[in-house]
Amino acid sequence: MASLELIASTNCFGGQQQRYQHHSEVLNCDMKLSVFVPPQVQLSHRLPVLFWLSGLTCNDENFITKAGAQRVAAELGMILVAPDTSPRGDEVADDEGYDLGKGAGFYVNATQAPWDSHYKMYDYIVEELPALIRDTFHCKAKFSIAGHSMGGHGALVIGLSNVQQYMSVSAFAPIVNPMACDWGKKALTAYLGEDKTSWQQYDACHLLQQQGQFLQVPMLIDQGLADDFLDSQKLTRPFEQIAKQINYPAEINYHSGYDHSYYFIASFIENHLRFHYRHLMSQ
Ligand SMILES: N[C@@H](CCC(=O)N[C@@H](CSC=O)C(=O)NCC(=O)O)C(=O)O
């Protein structure tokens, strides 16, 4: 496994906002990722790590430049890892739409051509990247995971499917039922083909319905009520309905007047960081 190569580092709240590149064997291309390293890295103890998955049209820099998470992460001593949202490079297949291809990996393992030679974002986030982070940083064994929109969908699916690796999961305005919304149907058809049974493993509502009574991970979701995608892409509410039916312990908060943007995320990110910190420190 190729190691992470530091390509940029800037002082930030006593720590460093860093950017790395590496060759991903899983994605079969070169990738960049952003990592906030808090000042506590100088101490000898293992640091808690939160992975952040961004949404459609993003790369590894949207979260670190817009969410304003570093001040509280520096206070808590928490490493923030922000990967890119898809494989990159001239040889990687793409689509004209913003909701498929580069910038729209949907955190799934594609099985269909032309996507299947690079688009393995699920394995990248769950396997390759955690191993690289463990190799590079003195960190706690288990991680937490959060995300926004398509990245919120990734965080819910990955957290629900890997309770042994994640202490807690949170999401802002997540896609929760990709099998039933336009963004999801388009992406899952392209990446996985027409057989909808192969889509179920990547549908947070399906996973919650199937296993939410048996496997539980602490969960927090925030949703703006002025979000243009709330109804059109069926965000949050179908998941909340199932959580209520099966008594799943998810905290779901609605906020009047807030839209889908990073201004919404910046307004509530502190609560997410403190939520994850509590759970990360209990291991
Ligand atoms: N261009 C599209 C919508 C693009 C968009 O809103 N992207 C969001 C994530 S949406 C779900 O995954 C985002 O995070 N954008 C980047 C940012 O920095 O704001 C359209 O116009 O409909």
PDB file of N, CA and C in Angstrom, residues 166-233:
ATOM      1  N   TYR A 166     -17.134   1.855  13.303  1.00  0.00           N
ATOM      2  CA  TYR A 166     -17.554   3.243  13.575  1.00  0.00           C
ATOM      3  C   TYR A 166     -18.288   3.331  14.907  1.00  0.00           C
ATOM      4  N   MET A 167     -17.893   4.317  15.724  1.00  0.00           N
ATOM      5  CA  MET A 167     -18.505   4.525  17.033  1.00  0.00           C
ATOM      6  C   MET A 167     -19.805   5.305  16.917  1.00  0.00           C
ATOM      7  N   SER A 168     -19.939   6.144  15.891  1.00  0.00           N
ATOM      8  CA  SER A 168     -21.126   6.988  15.729  1.00  0.00           C
ATOM      9  C   SER A 168     -21.199   7.482  14.281  1.00  0.00           C
ATOM     10  N   VAL A 169     -22.422   7.867  13.896  1.00  0.00           N
ATOM     11  CA  VAL A 169     -22.691   8.305  12.520  1.00  0.00           C
ATOM     12  C   VAL A 169     -23.520   9.575  12.587  1.00  0.00           C
ATOM     13  N   SER A 170     -23.222  10.537  11.694  1.00  0.00           N
ATOM     14  CA  SER A 170     -24.119  11.684  11.610  1.00  0.00           C
ATOM     15  C   SER A 170     -24.215  12.177  10.173  1.00  0.00           C
ATOM     16  N   ALA A 171     -25.284  12.921   9.914  1.00  0.00           N
ATOM     17  CA  ALA A 171     -25.510  13.387   8.553  1.00  0.00           C
ATOM     18  C   ALA A 171     -26.263  14.713   8.557  1.00  0.00           C
ATOM     19  N   PHE A 172     -25.930  15.536   7.568  1.00  0.00           N
ATOM     20  CA  PHE A 172     -26.693  16.747   7.262  1.00  0.00           C
ATOM     21  C   PHE A 172     -27.465  16.476   5.979  1.00  0.00           C
ATOM     22  N   ALA A 173     -28.779  16.704   6.011  1.00  0.00           N
ATOM     23  CA  ALA A 173     -29.617  16.618   4.817  1.00  0.00           C
ATOM     24  C   ALA A 173     -29.294  15.410   3.943  1.00  0.00           C
ATOM     25  N   PRO A 174     -29.318  14.211   4.537  1.00  0.00           N
ATOM     26  CA  PRO A 174     -28.863  13.054   3.758  1.00  0.00           C
ATOM     27  C   PRO A 174     -29.902  12.531   2.761  1.00  0.00           C
ATOM     28  N   ILE A 175     -29.412  12.058   1.608  1.00  0.00           N
ATOM     29  CA  ILE A 175     -30.195  11.137   0.776  1.00  0.00           C
ATOM     30  C   ILE A 175     -30.327   9.872   1.628  1.00  0.00           C
ATOM     31  N   VAL A 176     -31.531   9.366   1.803  1.00  0.00           N
ATOM     32  CA  VAL A 176     -31.700   8.186   2.669  1.00  0.00           C
ATOM     33  C   VAL A 176     -32.291   6.998   1.933  1.00  0.00           C
ATOM     34  N   ASN A 177     -32.908   7.282   0.791  1.00  0.00           N
ATOM     35  CA  ASN A 177     -33.633   6.224   0.082  1.00  0.00           C
ATOM     36  C   ASN A 177     -33.305   6.326  -1.422  1.00  0.00           C
ATOM     37  N   PRO A 178     -32.027   6.080  -1.785  1.00  0.00           N
ATOM     38  CA  PRO A 178     -31.626   6.298  -3.186  1.00  0.00           C
ATOM     39  C   PRO A 178     -32.394   5.423  -4.166  1.00  0.00           C
ATOM     40  N   MET A 179     -32.954   4.301  -3.683  1.00  0.00           N
ATOM     41  CA  MET A 179     -33.745   3.448  -4.578  1.00  0.00           C
ATOM     42  C   MET A 179     -35.026   4.145  -5.031  1.00  0.00           C
ATOM     43  N   ALA A 180     -35.399   5.230  -4.328  1.00  0.00           N
ATOM     44  CA  ALA A 180     -36.685   5.872  -4.614  1.00  0.00           C
ATOM     45  C   ALA A 180     -36.565   7.351  -4.970  1.00  0.00           C
ATOM     46  N   CYS A 181     -35.350   7.864  -5.166  1.00  0.00           N
ATOM     47  CA  CYS A 181     -35.239   9.282  -5.561  1.00  0.00           C
ATOM     48  C   CYS A 181     -34.440   9.392  -6.867  1.00  0.00           C
ATOM     49  N   ASP A 182     -34.595  10.512  -7.567  1.00  0.00           N
ATOM     50  CA  ASP A 182     -34.005  10.645  -8.910  1.00  0.00           C
ATOM     51  C   ASP A 182     -32.479  10.550  -8.900  1.00  0.00           C
ATOM     52  N   TRP A 183     -31.837  11.263  -7.948  1.00  0.00           N
ATOM     53  CA  TRP A 183     -30.370  11.194  -7.885  1.00  0.00           C
ATOM     54  C   TRP A 183     -29.929   9.739  -7.721  1.00  0.00           C
ATOM     55  N   GLY A 184     -30.588   9.044  -6.806  1.00  0.00           N
ATOM     56  CA  GLY A 184     -30.188   7.671  -6.482  1.00  0.00           C
ATOM     57  C   GLY A 184     -30.467   6.703  -7.625  1.00  0.00           C
ATOM     58  N   LYS A 185     -31.664   6.800  -8.206  1.00  0.00           N
ATOM     59  CA  LYS A 185     -32.022   5.843  -9.270  1.00  0.00           C
ATOM     60  C   LYS A 185     -31.068   5.972 -10.450  1.00  0.00           C
ATOM     61  N   LYS A 186     -30.730   7.210 -10.803  1.00  0.00           N
ATOM     62  CA  LYS A 186     -29.810   7.425 -11.936  1.00  0.00           C
ATOM     63  C   LYS A 186     -28.425   6.811 -11.624  1.00  0.00           C
ATOM     64  N   ALA A 187     -27.917   7.087 -10.432  1.00  0.00           N
ATOM     65  CA  ALA A 187     -26.571   6.619 -10.088  1.00  0.00           C
ATOM     66  C   ALA A 187     -26.538   5.100  -9.913  1.00  0.00           C
ATOM     67  N   LEU A 188     -27.524   4.558  -9.211  1.00  0.00           N
ATOM     68  CA  LEU A 188     -27.495   3.116  -8.940  1.00  0.00           C
ATOM     69  C   LEU A 188     -27.702   2.308 -10.222  1.00  0.00           C
ATOM     70  N   THR A 189     -28.528   2.816 -11.138  1.00  0.00           N
ATOM     71  CA  THR A 189     -28.696   2.133 -12.428  1.00  0.00           C
ATOM     72  C   THR A 189     -27.370   2.114 -13.184  1.00  0.00           C
ATOM     73  N   ALA A 190     -26.693   3.252 -13.219  1.00  0.00           N
ATOM     74  CA  ALA A 190     -25.429   3.324 -13.964  1.00  0.00           C
ATOM     75  C   ALA A 190     -24.352   2.453 -13.307  1.00  0.00           C
ATOM     76  N   TYR A 191     -24.197   2.580 -12.006  1.00  0.00           N
ATOM     77  CA  TYR A 191     -23.076   1.914 -11.337  1.00  0.00           C
ATOM     78  C   TYR A 191     -23.324   0.418 -11.108  1.00  0.00           C
ATOM     79  N   LEU A 192     -24.616   0.045 -10.885  1.00  0.00           N
ATOM     80  CA  LEU A 192     -24.907  -1.340 -10.464  1.00  0.00           C
ATOM     81  C   LEU A 192     -25.772  -2.113 -11.449  1.00  0.00           C
ATOM     82  N   GLY A 193     -26.383  -1.425 -12.404  1.00  0.00           N
ATOM     83  CA  GLY A 193     -27.244  -2.120 -13.365  1.00  0.00           C
ATOM     84  C   GLY A 193     -28.704  -2.090 -12.942  1.00  0.00           C
ATOM     85  N   GLU A 194     -29.537  -2.773 -13.730  1.00  0.00           N
ATOM     86  CA  GLU A 194     -30.998  -2.687 -13.562  1.00  0.00           C
ATOM     87  C   GLU A 194     -31.524  -3.530 -12.398  1.00  0.00           C
ATOM     88  N   ASP A 195     -30.783  -4.539 -11.972  1.00  0.00           N
ATOM     89  CA  ASP A 195     -31.269  -5.452 -10.932  1.00  0.00           C
ATOM     90  C   ASP A 195     -31.301  -4.739  -9.565  1.00  0.00           C
ATOM     91  N   LYS A 196     -32.497  -4.411  -9.118  1.00  0.00           N
ATOM     92  CA  LYS A 196     -32.633  -3.577  -7.919  1.00  0.00           C
ATOM     93  C   LYS A 196     -32.234  -4.303  -6.630  1.00  0.00           C
ATOM     94  N   THR A 197     -32.159  -5.626  -6.671  1.00  0.00           N
ATOM     95  CA  THR A 197     -31.715  -6.308  -5.444  1.00  0.00           C
ATOM     96  C   THR A 197     -30.265  -5.931  -5.125  1.00  0.00           C
ATOM     97  N   SER A 198     -29.478  -5.619  -6.168  1.00  0.00           N
ATOM     98  CA  SER A 198     -28.078  -5.222  -5.919  1.00  0.00           C
ATOM     99  C   SER A 198     -27.987  -3.792  -5.365  1.00  0.00           C
ATOM    100  N   TRP A 199     -29.069  -3.044  -5.415  1.00  0.00           N
ATOM    101  CA  TRP A 199     -29.067  -1.665  -4.901  1.00  0.00           C
ATOM    102  C   TRP A 199     -29.283  -1.632  -3.368  1.00  0.00           C
ATOM    103  N   GLN A 200     -29.916  -2.693  -2.864  1.00  0.00           N
ATOM    104  CA  GLN A 200     -30.407  -2.639  -1.474  1.00  0.00           C
ATOM    105  C   GLN A 200     -29.294  -2.414  -0.455  1.00  0.00           C
ATOM    106  N   GLN A 201     -28.112  -2.988  -0.721  1.00  0.00           N
ATOM    107  CA  GLN A 201     -26.991  -2.853   0.229  1.00  0.00           C
ATOM    108  C   GLN A 201     -26.549  -1.394   0.379  1.00  0.00           C
ATOM    109  N   TYR A 202     -26.961  -0.529  -0.575  1.00  0.00           N
ATOM    110  CA  TYR A 202     -26.570   0.883  -0.528  1.00  0.00           C
ATOM    111  C   TYR A 202     -27.751   1.805  -0.235  1.00  0.00           C
ATOM    112  N   ASP A 203     -28.818   1.262   0.289  1.00  0.00           N
ATOM    113  CA  ASP A 203     -29.984   2.095   0.578  1.00  0.00           C
ATOM    114  C   ASP A 203     -30.164   2.144   2.098  1.00  0.00           C
ATOM    115  N   ALA A 204     -29.985   3.336   2.687  1.00  0.00           N
ATOM    116  CA  ALA A 204     -29.999   3.458   4.153  1.00  0.00           C
ATOM    117  C   ALA A 204     -31.345   3.034   4.728  1.00  0.00           C
ATOM    118  N   CYS A 205     -32.449   3.353   4.053  1.00  0.00           N
ATOM    119  CA  CYS A 205     -33.767   2.936   4.557  1.00  0.00           C
ATOM    120  C   CYS A 205     -33.879   1.417   4.557  1.00  0.00           C
ATOM    121  N   HIS A 206     -33.402   0.792   3.488  1.00  0.00           N
ATOM    122  CA  HIS A 206     -33.461  -0.674   3.432  1.00  0.00           C
ATOM    123  C   HIS A 206     -32.617  -1.276   4.566  1.00  0.00           C
ATOM    124  N   LEU A 207     -31.408  -0.763   4.741  1.00  0.00           N
ATOM    125  CA  LEU A 207     -30.525  -1.314   5.783  1.00  0.00           C
ATOM    126  C   LEU A 207     -31.131  -1.131   7.165  1.00  0.00           C
ATOM    127  N   LEU A 208     -31.711   0.053   7.408  1.00  0.00           N
ATOM    128  CA  LEU A 208     -32.307   0.317   8.721  1.00  0.00           C
ATOM    129  C   LEU A 208     -33.476  -0.631   8.975  1.00  0.00           C
ATOM    130  N   GLN A 209     -34.312  -0.819   7.979  1.00  0.00           N
ATOM    131  CA  GLN A 209     -35.463  -1.719   8.100  1.00  0.00           C
ATOM    132  C   GLN A 209     -35.006  -3.154   8.364  1.00  0.00           C
ATOM    133  N   GLN A 210     -33.948  -3.571   7.667  1.00  0.00           N
ATOM    134  CA  GLN A 210     -33.494  -4.959   7.770  1.00  0.00           C
ATOM    135  C   GLN A 210     -32.761  -5.252   9.070  1.00  0.00           C
ATOM    136  N   GLN A 211     -31.903  -4.323   9.489  1.00  0.00           N
ATOM    137  CA  GLN A 211     -31.006  -4.675  10.598  1.00  0.00           C
ATOM    138  C   GLN A 211     -31.010  -3.703  11.765  1.00  0.00           C
ATOM    139  N   GLY A 212     -31.834  -2.646  11.683  1.00  0.00           N
ATOM    140  CA  GLY A 212     -31.819  -1.621  12.716  1.00  0.00           C
ATOM    141  C   GLY A 212     -32.200  -2.120  14.098  1.00  0.00           C
ATOM    142  N   GLN A 213     -32.958  -3.223  14.158  1.00  0.00           N
ATOM    143  CA  GLN A 213     -33.335  -3.739  15.480  1.00  0.00           C
ATOM    144  C   GLN A 213     -32.191  -4.508  16.131  1.00  0.00           C
ATOM    145  N   PHE A 214     -31.233  -4.962  15.314  1.00  0.00           N
ATOM    146  CA  PHE A 214     -30.187  -5.847  15.833  1.00  0.00           C
ATOM    147  C   PHE A 214     -28.842  -5.139  15.993  1.00  0.00           C
ATOM    148  N   LEU A 215     -28.513  -4.264  15.026  1.00  0.00           N
ATOM    149  CA  LEU A 215     -27.221  -3.587  15.042  1.00  0.00           C
ATOM    150  C   LEU A 215     -27.462  -2.099  15.179  1.00  0.00           C
ATOM    151  N   GLN A 216     -27.008  -1.508  16.271  1.00  0.00           N
ATOM    152  CA  GLN A 216     -27.301  -0.095  16.480  1.00  0.00           C
ATOM    153  C   GLN A 216     -26.019   0.709  16.668  1.00  0.00           C
ATOM    154  N   VAL A 217     -25.957   1.828  15.977  1.00  0.00           N
ATOM    155  CA  VAL A 217     -24.835   2.751  16.116  1.00  0.00           C
ATOM    156  C   VAL A 217     -25.461   4.117  16.432  1.00  0.00           C
ATOM    157  N   PRO A 218     -24.919   4.847  17.416  1.00  0.00           N
ATOM    158  CA  PRO A 218     -25.491   6.161  17.738  1.00  0.00           C
ATOM    159  C   PRO A 218     -25.534   7.052  16.497  1.00  0.00           C
ATOM    160  N   MET A 219     -26.665   7.761  16.322  1.00  0.00           N
ATOM    161  CA  MET A 219     -26.878   8.481  15.059  1.00  0.00           C
ATOM    162  C   MET A 219     -27.511   9.857  15.293  1.00  0.00           C
ATOM    163  N   LEU A 220     -27.031  10.826  14.545  1.00  0.00           N
ATOM    164  CA  LEU A 220     -27.541  12.199  14.622  1.00  0.00           C
ATOM    165  C   LEU A 220     -27.754  12.706  13.193  1.00  0.00           C
ATOM    166  N   ILE A 221     -28.947  13.268  12.942  1.00  0.00           N
ATOM    167  CA  ILE A 221     -29.228  13.841  11.613  1.00  0.00           C
ATOM    168  C   ILE A 221     -29.800  15.245  11.802  1.00  0.00           C
ATOM    169  N   ASP A 222     -29.276  16.211  11.023  1.00  0.00           N
ATOM    170  CA  ASP A 222     -29.871  17.545  10.987  1.00  0.00           C
ATOM    171  C   ASP A 222     -30.379  17.823   9.576  1.00  0.00           C
ATOM    172  N   GLN A 223     -31.547  18.439   9.506  1.00  0.00           N
ATOM    173  CA  GLN A 223     -32.198  18.680   8.218  1.00  0.00           C
ATOM    174  C   GLN A 223     -32.822  20.071   8.200  1.00  0.00           C
ATOM    175  N   GLY A 224     -32.503  20.862   7.179  1.00  0.00           N
ATOM    176  CA  GLY A 224     -33.119  22.173   7.018  1.00  0.00           C
ATOM    177  C   GLY A 224     -34.480  22.049   6.346  1.00  0.00           C
ATOM    178  N   LEU A 225     -35.437  22.846   6.808  1.00  0.00           N
ATOM    179  CA  LEU A 225     -36.792  22.775   6.233  1.00  0.00           C
ATOM    180  C   LEU A 225     -36.947  23.662   5.005  1.00  0.00           C
ATOM    181  N   ALA A 226     -35.950  24.522   4.722  1.00  0.00           N
ATOM    182  CA  ALA A 226     -35.982  25.325   3.486  1.00  0.00           C
ATOM    183  C   ALA A 226     -35.044  24.716   2.432  1.00  0.00           C
ATOM    184  N   ASP A 227     -34.778  23.440   2.567  1.00  0.00           N
ATOM    185  CA  ASP A 227     -33.889  22.710   1.653  1.00  0.00           C
ATOM    186  C   ASP A 227     -34.667  22.364   0.389  1.00  0.00           C
ATOM    187  N   ASP A 228     -34.206  22.868  -0.773  1.00  0.00           N
ATOM    188  CA  ASP A 228     -34.911  22.629  -2.043  1.00  0.00           C
ATOM    189  C   ASP A 228     -34.991  21.150  -2.402  1.00  0.00           C
ATOM    190  N   PHE A 229     -34.102  20.339  -1.830  1.00  0.00           N
ATOM    191  CA  PHE A 229     -34.065  18.918  -2.187  1.00  0.00           C
ATOM    192  C   PHE A 229     -34.835  18.026  -1.196  1.00  0.00           C
ATOM    193  N   LEU A 230     -35.364  18.629  -0.138  1.00  0.00           N
ATOM    194  CA  LEU A 230     -36.002  17.836   0.933  1.00  0.00           C
ATOM    195  C   LEU A 230     -37.098  16.915   0.385  1.00  0.00           C
ATOM    196  N   ASP A 231     -38.014  17.467  -0.412  1.00  0.00           N
ATOM    197  CA  ASP A 231     -39.091  16.643  -0.969  1.00  0.00           C
ATOM    198  C   ASP A 231     -38.688  15.991  -2.289  1.00  0.00           C
ATOM    199  N   SER A 232     -38.000  16.774  -3.160  1.00  0.00           N
ATOM    200  CA  SER A 232     -37.717  16.248  -4.505  1.00  0.00           C
ATOM    201  C   SER A 232     -36.789  15.033  -4.454  1.00  0.00           C
ATOM    202  N   GLN A 233     -35.865  14.996  -3.509  1.00  0.00           N
ATOM    203  CA  GLN A 233     -34.942  13.850  -3.421  1.00  0.00           C
ATOM    204  C   GLN A 233     -35.220  12.999  -2.179  1.00  0.00           C
TER     205      GLN A 233
END
